[in-house]
PDB file of C-alpha atoms and ligand atoms in Angstrom:
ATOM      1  CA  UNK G 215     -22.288  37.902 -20.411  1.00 53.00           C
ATOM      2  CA  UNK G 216     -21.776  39.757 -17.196  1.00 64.00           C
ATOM      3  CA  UNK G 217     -24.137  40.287 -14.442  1.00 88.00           C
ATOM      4  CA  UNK G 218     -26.444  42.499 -14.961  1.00 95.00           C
ATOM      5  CA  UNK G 219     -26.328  45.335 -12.084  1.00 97.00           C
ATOM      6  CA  UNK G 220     -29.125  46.122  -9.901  1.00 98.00           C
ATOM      7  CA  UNK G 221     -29.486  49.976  -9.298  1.00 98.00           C
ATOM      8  CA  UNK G 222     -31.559  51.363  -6.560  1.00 98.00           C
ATOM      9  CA  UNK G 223     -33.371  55.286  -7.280  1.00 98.00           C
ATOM     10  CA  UNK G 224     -33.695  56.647  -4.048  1.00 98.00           C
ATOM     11  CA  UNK G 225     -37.259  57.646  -4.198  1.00 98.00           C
ATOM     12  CA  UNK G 226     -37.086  60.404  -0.575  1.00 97.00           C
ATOM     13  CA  UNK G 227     -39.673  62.520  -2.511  1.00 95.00           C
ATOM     14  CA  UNK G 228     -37.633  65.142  -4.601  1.00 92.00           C
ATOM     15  CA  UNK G 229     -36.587  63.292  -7.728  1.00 88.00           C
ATOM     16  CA  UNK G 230     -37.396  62.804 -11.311  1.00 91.00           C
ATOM     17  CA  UNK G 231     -37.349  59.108 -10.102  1.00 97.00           C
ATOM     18  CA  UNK G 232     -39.046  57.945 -13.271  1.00 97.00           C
ATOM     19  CA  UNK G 233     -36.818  59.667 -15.888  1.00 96.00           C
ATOM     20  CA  UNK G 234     -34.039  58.056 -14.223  1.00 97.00           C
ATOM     21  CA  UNK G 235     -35.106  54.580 -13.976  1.00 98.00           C
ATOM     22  CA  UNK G 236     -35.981  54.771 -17.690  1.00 98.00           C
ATOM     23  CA  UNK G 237     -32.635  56.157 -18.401  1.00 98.00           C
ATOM     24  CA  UNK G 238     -31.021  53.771 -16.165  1.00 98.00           C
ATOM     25  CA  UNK G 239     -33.223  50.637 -17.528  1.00 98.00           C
ATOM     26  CA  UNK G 240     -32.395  51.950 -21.177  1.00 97.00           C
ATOM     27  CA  UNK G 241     -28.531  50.965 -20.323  1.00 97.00           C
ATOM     28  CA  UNK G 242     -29.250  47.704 -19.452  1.00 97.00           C
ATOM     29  CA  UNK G 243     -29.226  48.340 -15.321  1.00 98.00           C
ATOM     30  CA  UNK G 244     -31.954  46.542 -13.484  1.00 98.00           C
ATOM     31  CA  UNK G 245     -34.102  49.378 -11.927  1.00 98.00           C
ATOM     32  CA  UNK G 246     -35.749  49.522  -9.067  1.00 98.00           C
ATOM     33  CA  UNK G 247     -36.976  52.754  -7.559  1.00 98.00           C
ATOM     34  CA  UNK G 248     -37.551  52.783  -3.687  1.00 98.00           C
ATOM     35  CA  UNK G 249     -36.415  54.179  -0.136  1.00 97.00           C
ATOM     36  CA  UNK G 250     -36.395  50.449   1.351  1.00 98.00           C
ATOM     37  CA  UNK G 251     -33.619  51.137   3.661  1.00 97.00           C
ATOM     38  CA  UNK G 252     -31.925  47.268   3.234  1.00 97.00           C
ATOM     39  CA  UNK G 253     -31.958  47.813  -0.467  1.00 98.00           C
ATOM     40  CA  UNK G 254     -30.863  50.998  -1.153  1.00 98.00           C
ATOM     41  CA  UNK G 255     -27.684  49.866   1.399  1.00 97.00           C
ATOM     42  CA  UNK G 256     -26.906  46.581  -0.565  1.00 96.00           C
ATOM     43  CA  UNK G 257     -27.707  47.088  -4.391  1.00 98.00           C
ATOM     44  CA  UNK G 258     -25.077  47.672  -6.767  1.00 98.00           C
ATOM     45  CA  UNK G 259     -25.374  51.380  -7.788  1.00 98.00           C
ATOM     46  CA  UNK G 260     -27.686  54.100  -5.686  1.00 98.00           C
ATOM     47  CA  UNK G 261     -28.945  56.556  -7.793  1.00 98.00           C
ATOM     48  CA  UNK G 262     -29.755  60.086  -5.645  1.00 98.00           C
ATOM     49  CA  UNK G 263     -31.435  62.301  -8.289  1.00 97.00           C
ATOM     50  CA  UNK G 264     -32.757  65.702  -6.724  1.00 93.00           C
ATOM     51  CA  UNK G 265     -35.122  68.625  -7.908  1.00 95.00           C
ATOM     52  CA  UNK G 266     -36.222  71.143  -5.920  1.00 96.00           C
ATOM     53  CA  UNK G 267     -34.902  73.264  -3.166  1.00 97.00           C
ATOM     54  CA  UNK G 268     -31.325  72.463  -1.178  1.00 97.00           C
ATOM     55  CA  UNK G 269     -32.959  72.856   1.865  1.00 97.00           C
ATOM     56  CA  UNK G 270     -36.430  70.824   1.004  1.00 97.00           C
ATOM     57  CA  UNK G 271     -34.493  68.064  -0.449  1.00 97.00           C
ATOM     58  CA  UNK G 272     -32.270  67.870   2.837  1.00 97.00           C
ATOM     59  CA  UNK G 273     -34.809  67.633   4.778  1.00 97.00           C
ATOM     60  CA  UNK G 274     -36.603  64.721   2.610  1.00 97.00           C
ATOM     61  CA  UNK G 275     -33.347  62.681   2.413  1.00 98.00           C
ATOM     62  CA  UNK G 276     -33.115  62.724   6.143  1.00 98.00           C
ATOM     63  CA  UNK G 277     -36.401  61.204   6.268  1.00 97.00           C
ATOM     64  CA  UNK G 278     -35.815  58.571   4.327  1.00 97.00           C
ATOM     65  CA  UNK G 279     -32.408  58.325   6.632  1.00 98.00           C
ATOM     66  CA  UNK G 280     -30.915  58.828   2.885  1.00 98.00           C
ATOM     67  CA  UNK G 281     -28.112  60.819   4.812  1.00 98.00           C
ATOM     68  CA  UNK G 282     -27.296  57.231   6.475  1.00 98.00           C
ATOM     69  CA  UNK G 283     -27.534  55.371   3.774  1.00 98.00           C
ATOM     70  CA  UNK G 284     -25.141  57.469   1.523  1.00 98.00           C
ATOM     71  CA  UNK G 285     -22.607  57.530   4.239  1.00 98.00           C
ATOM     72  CA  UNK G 286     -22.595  54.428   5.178  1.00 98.00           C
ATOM     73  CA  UNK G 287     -22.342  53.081   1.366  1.00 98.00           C
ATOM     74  CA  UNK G 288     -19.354  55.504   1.127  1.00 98.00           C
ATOM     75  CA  UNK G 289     -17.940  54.173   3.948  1.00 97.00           C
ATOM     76  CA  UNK G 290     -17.576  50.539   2.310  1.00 97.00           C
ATOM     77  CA  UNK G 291     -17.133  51.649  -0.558  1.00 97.00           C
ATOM     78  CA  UNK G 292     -20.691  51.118  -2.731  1.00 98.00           C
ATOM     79  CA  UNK G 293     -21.330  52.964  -5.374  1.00 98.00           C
ATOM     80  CA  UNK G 294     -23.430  56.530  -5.129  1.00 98.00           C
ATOM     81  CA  UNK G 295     -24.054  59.029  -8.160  1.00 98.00           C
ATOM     82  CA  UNK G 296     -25.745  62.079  -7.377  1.00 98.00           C
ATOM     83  CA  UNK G 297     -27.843  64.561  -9.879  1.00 98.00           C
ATOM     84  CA  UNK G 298     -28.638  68.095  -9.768  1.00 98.00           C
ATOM     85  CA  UNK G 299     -29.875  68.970  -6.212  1.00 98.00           C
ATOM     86  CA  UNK G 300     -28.607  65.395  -5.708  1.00 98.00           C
ATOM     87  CA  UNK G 301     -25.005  66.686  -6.281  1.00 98.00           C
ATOM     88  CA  UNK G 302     -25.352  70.028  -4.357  1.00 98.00           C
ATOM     89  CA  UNK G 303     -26.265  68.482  -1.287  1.00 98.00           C
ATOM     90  CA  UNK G 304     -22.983  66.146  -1.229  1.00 98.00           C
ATOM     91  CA  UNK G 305     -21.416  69.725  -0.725  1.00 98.00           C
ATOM     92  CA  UNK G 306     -20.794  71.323   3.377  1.00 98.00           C
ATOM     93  CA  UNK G 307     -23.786  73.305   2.788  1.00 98.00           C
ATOM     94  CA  UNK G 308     -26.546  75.113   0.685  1.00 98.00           C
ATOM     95  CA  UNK G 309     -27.547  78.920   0.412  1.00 97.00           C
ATOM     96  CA  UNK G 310     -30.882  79.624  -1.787  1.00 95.00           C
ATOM     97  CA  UNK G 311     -32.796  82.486  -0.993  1.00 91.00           C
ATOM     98  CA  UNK G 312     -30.835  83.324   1.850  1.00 91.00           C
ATOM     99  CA  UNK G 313     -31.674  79.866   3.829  1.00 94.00           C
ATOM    100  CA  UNK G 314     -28.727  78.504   4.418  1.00 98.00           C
ATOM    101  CA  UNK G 315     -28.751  74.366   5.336  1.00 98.00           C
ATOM    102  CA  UNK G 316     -26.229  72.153   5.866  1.00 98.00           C
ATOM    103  CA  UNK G 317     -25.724  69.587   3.200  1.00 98.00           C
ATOM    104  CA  UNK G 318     -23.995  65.836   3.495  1.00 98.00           C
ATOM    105  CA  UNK G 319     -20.246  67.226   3.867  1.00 97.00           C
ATOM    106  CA  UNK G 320     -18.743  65.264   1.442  1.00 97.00           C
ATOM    107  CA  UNK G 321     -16.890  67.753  -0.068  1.00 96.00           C
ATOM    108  CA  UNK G 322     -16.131  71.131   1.274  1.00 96.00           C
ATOM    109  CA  UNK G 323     -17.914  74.557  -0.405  1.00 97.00           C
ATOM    110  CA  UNK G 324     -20.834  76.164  -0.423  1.00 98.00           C
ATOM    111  CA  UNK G 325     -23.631  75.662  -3.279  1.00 98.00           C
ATOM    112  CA  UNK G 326     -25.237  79.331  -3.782  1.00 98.00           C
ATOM    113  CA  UNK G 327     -26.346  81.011  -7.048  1.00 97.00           C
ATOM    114  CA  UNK G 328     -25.309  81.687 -10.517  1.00 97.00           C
ATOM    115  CA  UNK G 329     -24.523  84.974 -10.957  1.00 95.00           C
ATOM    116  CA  UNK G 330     -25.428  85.158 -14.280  1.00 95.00           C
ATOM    117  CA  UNK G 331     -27.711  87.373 -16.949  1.00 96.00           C
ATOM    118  CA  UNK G 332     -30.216  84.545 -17.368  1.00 96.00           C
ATOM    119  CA  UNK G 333     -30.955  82.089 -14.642  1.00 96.00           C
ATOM    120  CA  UNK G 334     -32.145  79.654 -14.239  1.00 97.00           C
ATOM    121  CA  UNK G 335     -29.104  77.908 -16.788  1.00 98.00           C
ATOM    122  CA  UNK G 336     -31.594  75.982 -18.961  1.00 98.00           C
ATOM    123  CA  UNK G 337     -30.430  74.120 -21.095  1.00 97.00           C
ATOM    124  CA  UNK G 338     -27.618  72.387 -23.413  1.00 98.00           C
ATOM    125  CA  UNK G 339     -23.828  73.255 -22.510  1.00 98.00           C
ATOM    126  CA  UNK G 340     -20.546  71.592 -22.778  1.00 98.00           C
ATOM    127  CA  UNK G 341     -18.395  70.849 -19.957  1.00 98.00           C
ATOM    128  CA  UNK G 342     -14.085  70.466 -19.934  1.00 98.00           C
ATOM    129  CA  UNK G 343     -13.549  67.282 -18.285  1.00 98.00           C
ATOM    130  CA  UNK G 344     -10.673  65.591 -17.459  1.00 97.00           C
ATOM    131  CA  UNK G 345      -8.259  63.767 -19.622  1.00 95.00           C
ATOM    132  CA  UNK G 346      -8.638  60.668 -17.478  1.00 95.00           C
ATOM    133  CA  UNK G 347     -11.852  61.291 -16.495  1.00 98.00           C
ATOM    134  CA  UNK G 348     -13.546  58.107 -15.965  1.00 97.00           C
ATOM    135  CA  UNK G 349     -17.051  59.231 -16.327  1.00 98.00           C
ATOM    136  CA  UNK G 350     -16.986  60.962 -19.570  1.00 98.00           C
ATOM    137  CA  UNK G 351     -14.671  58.100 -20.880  1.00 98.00           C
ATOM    138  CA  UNK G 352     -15.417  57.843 -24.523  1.00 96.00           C
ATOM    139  CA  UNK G 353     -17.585  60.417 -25.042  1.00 97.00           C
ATOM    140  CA  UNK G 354     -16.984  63.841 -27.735  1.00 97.00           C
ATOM    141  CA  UNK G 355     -15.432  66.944 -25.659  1.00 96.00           C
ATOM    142  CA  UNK G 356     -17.734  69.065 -27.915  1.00 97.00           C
ATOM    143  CA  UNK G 357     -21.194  66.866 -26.404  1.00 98.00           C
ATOM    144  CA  UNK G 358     -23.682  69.017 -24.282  1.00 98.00           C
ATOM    145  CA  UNK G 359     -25.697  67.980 -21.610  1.00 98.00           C
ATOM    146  CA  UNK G 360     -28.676  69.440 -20.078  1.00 98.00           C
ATOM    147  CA  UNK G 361     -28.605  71.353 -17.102  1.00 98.00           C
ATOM    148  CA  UNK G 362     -31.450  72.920 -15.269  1.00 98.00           C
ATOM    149  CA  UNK G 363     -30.254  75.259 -12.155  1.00 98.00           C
ATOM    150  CA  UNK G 364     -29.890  78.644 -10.435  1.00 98.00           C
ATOM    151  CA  UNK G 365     -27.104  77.277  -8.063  1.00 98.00           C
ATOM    152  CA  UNK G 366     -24.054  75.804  -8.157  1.00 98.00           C
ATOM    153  CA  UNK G 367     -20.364  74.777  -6.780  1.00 98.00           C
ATOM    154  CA  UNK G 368     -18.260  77.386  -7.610  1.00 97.00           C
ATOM    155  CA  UNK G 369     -15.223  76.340  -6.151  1.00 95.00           C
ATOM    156  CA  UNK G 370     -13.471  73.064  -5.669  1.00 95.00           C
ATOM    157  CA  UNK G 371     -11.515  72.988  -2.205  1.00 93.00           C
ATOM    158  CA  UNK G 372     -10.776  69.570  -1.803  1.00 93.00           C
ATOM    159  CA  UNK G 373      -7.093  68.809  -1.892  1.00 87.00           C
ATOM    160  CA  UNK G 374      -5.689  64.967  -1.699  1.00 90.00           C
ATOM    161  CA  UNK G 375      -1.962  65.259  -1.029  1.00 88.00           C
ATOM    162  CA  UNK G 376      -1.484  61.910  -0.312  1.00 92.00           C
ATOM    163  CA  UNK G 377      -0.142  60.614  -3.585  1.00 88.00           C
ATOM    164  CA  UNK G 378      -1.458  57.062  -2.668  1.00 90.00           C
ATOM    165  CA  UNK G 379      -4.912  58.876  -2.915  1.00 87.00           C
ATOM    166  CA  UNK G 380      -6.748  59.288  -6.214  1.00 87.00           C
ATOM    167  CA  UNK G 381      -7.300  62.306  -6.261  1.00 91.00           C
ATOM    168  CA  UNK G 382     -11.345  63.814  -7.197  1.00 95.00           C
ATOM    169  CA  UNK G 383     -11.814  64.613 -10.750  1.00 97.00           C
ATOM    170  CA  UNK G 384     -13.943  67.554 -11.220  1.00 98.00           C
ATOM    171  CA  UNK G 385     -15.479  68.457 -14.763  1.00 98.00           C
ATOM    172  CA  UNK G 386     -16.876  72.579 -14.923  1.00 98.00           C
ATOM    173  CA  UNK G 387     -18.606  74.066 -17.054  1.00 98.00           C
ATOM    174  CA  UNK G 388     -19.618  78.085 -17.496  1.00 98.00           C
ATOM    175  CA  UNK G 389     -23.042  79.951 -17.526  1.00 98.00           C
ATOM    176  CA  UNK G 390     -22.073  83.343 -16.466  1.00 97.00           C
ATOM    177  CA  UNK G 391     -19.660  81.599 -14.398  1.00 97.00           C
ATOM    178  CA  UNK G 392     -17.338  78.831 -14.085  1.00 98.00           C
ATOM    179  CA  UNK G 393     -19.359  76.134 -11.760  1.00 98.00           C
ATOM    180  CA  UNK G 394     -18.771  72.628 -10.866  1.00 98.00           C
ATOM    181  CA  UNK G 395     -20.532  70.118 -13.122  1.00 98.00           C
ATOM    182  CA  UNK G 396     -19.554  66.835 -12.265  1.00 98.00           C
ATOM    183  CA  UNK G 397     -17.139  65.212  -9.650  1.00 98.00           C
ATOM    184  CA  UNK G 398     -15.629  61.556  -9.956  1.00 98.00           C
ATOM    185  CA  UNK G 399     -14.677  60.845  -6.300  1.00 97.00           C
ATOM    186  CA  UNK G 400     -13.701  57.615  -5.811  1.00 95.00           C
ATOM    187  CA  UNK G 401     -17.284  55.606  -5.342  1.00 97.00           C
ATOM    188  CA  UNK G 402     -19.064  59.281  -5.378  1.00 98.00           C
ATOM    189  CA  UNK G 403     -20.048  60.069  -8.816  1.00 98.00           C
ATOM    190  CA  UNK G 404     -22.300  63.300  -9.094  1.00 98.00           C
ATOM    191  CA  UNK G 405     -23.462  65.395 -12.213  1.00 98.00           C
ATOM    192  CA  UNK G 406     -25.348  68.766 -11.555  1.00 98.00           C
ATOM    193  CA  UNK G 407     -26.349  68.345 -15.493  1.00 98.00           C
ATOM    194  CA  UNK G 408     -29.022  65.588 -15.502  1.00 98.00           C
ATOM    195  CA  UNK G 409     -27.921  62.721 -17.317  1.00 98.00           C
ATOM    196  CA  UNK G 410     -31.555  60.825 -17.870  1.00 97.00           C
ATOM    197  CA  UNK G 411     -32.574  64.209 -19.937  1.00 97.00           C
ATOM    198  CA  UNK G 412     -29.035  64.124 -22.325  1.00 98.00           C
ATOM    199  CA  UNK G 413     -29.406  62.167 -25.087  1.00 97.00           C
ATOM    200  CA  UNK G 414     -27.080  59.623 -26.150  1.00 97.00           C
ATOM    201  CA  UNK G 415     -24.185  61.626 -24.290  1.00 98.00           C
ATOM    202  CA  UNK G 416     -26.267  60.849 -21.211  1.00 98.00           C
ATOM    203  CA  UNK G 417     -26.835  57.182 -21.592  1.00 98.00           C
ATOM    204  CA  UNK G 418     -23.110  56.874 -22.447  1.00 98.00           C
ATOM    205  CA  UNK G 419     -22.096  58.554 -19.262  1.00 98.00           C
ATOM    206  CA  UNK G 420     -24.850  56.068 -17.323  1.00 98.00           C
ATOM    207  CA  UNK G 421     -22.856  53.327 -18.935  1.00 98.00           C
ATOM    208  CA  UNK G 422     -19.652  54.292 -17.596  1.00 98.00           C
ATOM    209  CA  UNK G 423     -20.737  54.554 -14.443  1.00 98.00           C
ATOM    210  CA  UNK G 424     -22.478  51.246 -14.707  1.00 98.00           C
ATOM    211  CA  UNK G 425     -19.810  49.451 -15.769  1.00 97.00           C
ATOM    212  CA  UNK G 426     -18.135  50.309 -12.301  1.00 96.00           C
ATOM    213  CA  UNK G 427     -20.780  48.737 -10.379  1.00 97.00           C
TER     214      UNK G 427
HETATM  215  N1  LIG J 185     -33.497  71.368 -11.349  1.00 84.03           N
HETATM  216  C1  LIG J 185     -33.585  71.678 -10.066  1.00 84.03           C
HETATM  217  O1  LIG J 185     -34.542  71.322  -9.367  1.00 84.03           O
HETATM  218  C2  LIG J 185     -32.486  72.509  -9.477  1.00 84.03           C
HETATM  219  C3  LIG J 185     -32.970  73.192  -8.242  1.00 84.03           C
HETATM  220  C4  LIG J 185     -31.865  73.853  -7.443  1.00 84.03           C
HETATM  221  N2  LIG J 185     -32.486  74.465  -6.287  1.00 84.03           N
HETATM  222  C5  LIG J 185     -31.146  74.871  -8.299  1.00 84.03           C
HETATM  223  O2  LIG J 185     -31.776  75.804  -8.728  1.00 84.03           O
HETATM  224  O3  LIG J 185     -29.964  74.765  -8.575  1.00 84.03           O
END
């Protein structure tokens, strides 16, 4: 039996904290949702869900120091998945209706909006992972997940030369557009689908980045 892994949900005021404890909980991960500073550095797995605006949920994370906290976990190596706005702000910055804020710089790019007929994208779509994607390990290429956004990634600038350097995995997926859906980047997971709200493809997902803990 192995240990069961403790998962914080950073609660910094723009989340759907509860649907992703329950999601979380559902895969066997011991929940706890909070912005206690000690614990969200030293649990297992920190969960950084988002909803809202780029700009309003920068500003919340700060508060909670959750800018800290995710960089310093990165910087040892602990686990961090991020979902939806919680994604988008691991990118250099943000522009939604015209405000443009700077975001956590993990990855270069610029999150700005879907230039598509209908937005916001509501709804089921499939992605194109990765062969060796790690986070969609196991599950059908046809499976949909649910996505609910007017902005994305659009591009993917992040080049690892350095063949002793595993290299990001980024998933996409189209509305209108191609856009960045998920990202596999060493201990930074993110989705900009929302995993909690996907079904069984969703708790599959949670799984396999549970079992990395
Ligand atoms: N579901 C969300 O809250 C996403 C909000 C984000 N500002 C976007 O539209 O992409």
């Amino acid at each position: 039996m192995t240990d069961t892994k403790k998962v914080v949900v950073f609660d910094y005021g723009f989340g759907n904290v509860r649907s992703a404890e329950r999601a979380l909980a559902r895969v066997g991960a011991d929940v706890e949702i909070t912005r206690d500073f000690d614990r969200a550095m030293n649990v297992d797995g920190l969960l950084v869900p988002g909803v809202g605006a780029f700009s309003a949920c920068m500003d919340g994370l700060k508060r909670a120091r959750g800018d800290w906290i995710v960089g310093r976990r990165l910087a040892g190596g602990r686990p961090v998945m991020g979902i939806c706005v919680g994604m988008q702000i691991l990118f250099e910055r943000g522009i939604e209706h015209g405000v443009e804020t700077e975001g956590l710089d993990e990855w270069p790019g610029t999150v700005g909006p879907l230039k598509a007929d209908v937005v916001p994208h509501m709804g089921w779509n499939t992605v194109d992972a990765p062969e060796d994607s790690r986070l969609f390990a196991g599950l059908d290429p046809e499976a949909r997940y649910y996505f609910v956004h007017s902005y994305a990634a659009h591009d993917w600038t992040l080049e690892v030369t350095n063949a002793k350097i595993r290299a990001p995995k980024v998933t996409w997926s189209t509305h209108g557009e191609r856009f960045v859906a998920a990202v596999e980047n060493g201990a930074l997971w993110a989705t900009q689908f929302h995993p909690e709200k996907s079904g069984d493809a969703g708790a599959q997902l949670l799984t396999n980045w549970i079992e990395t803990l």
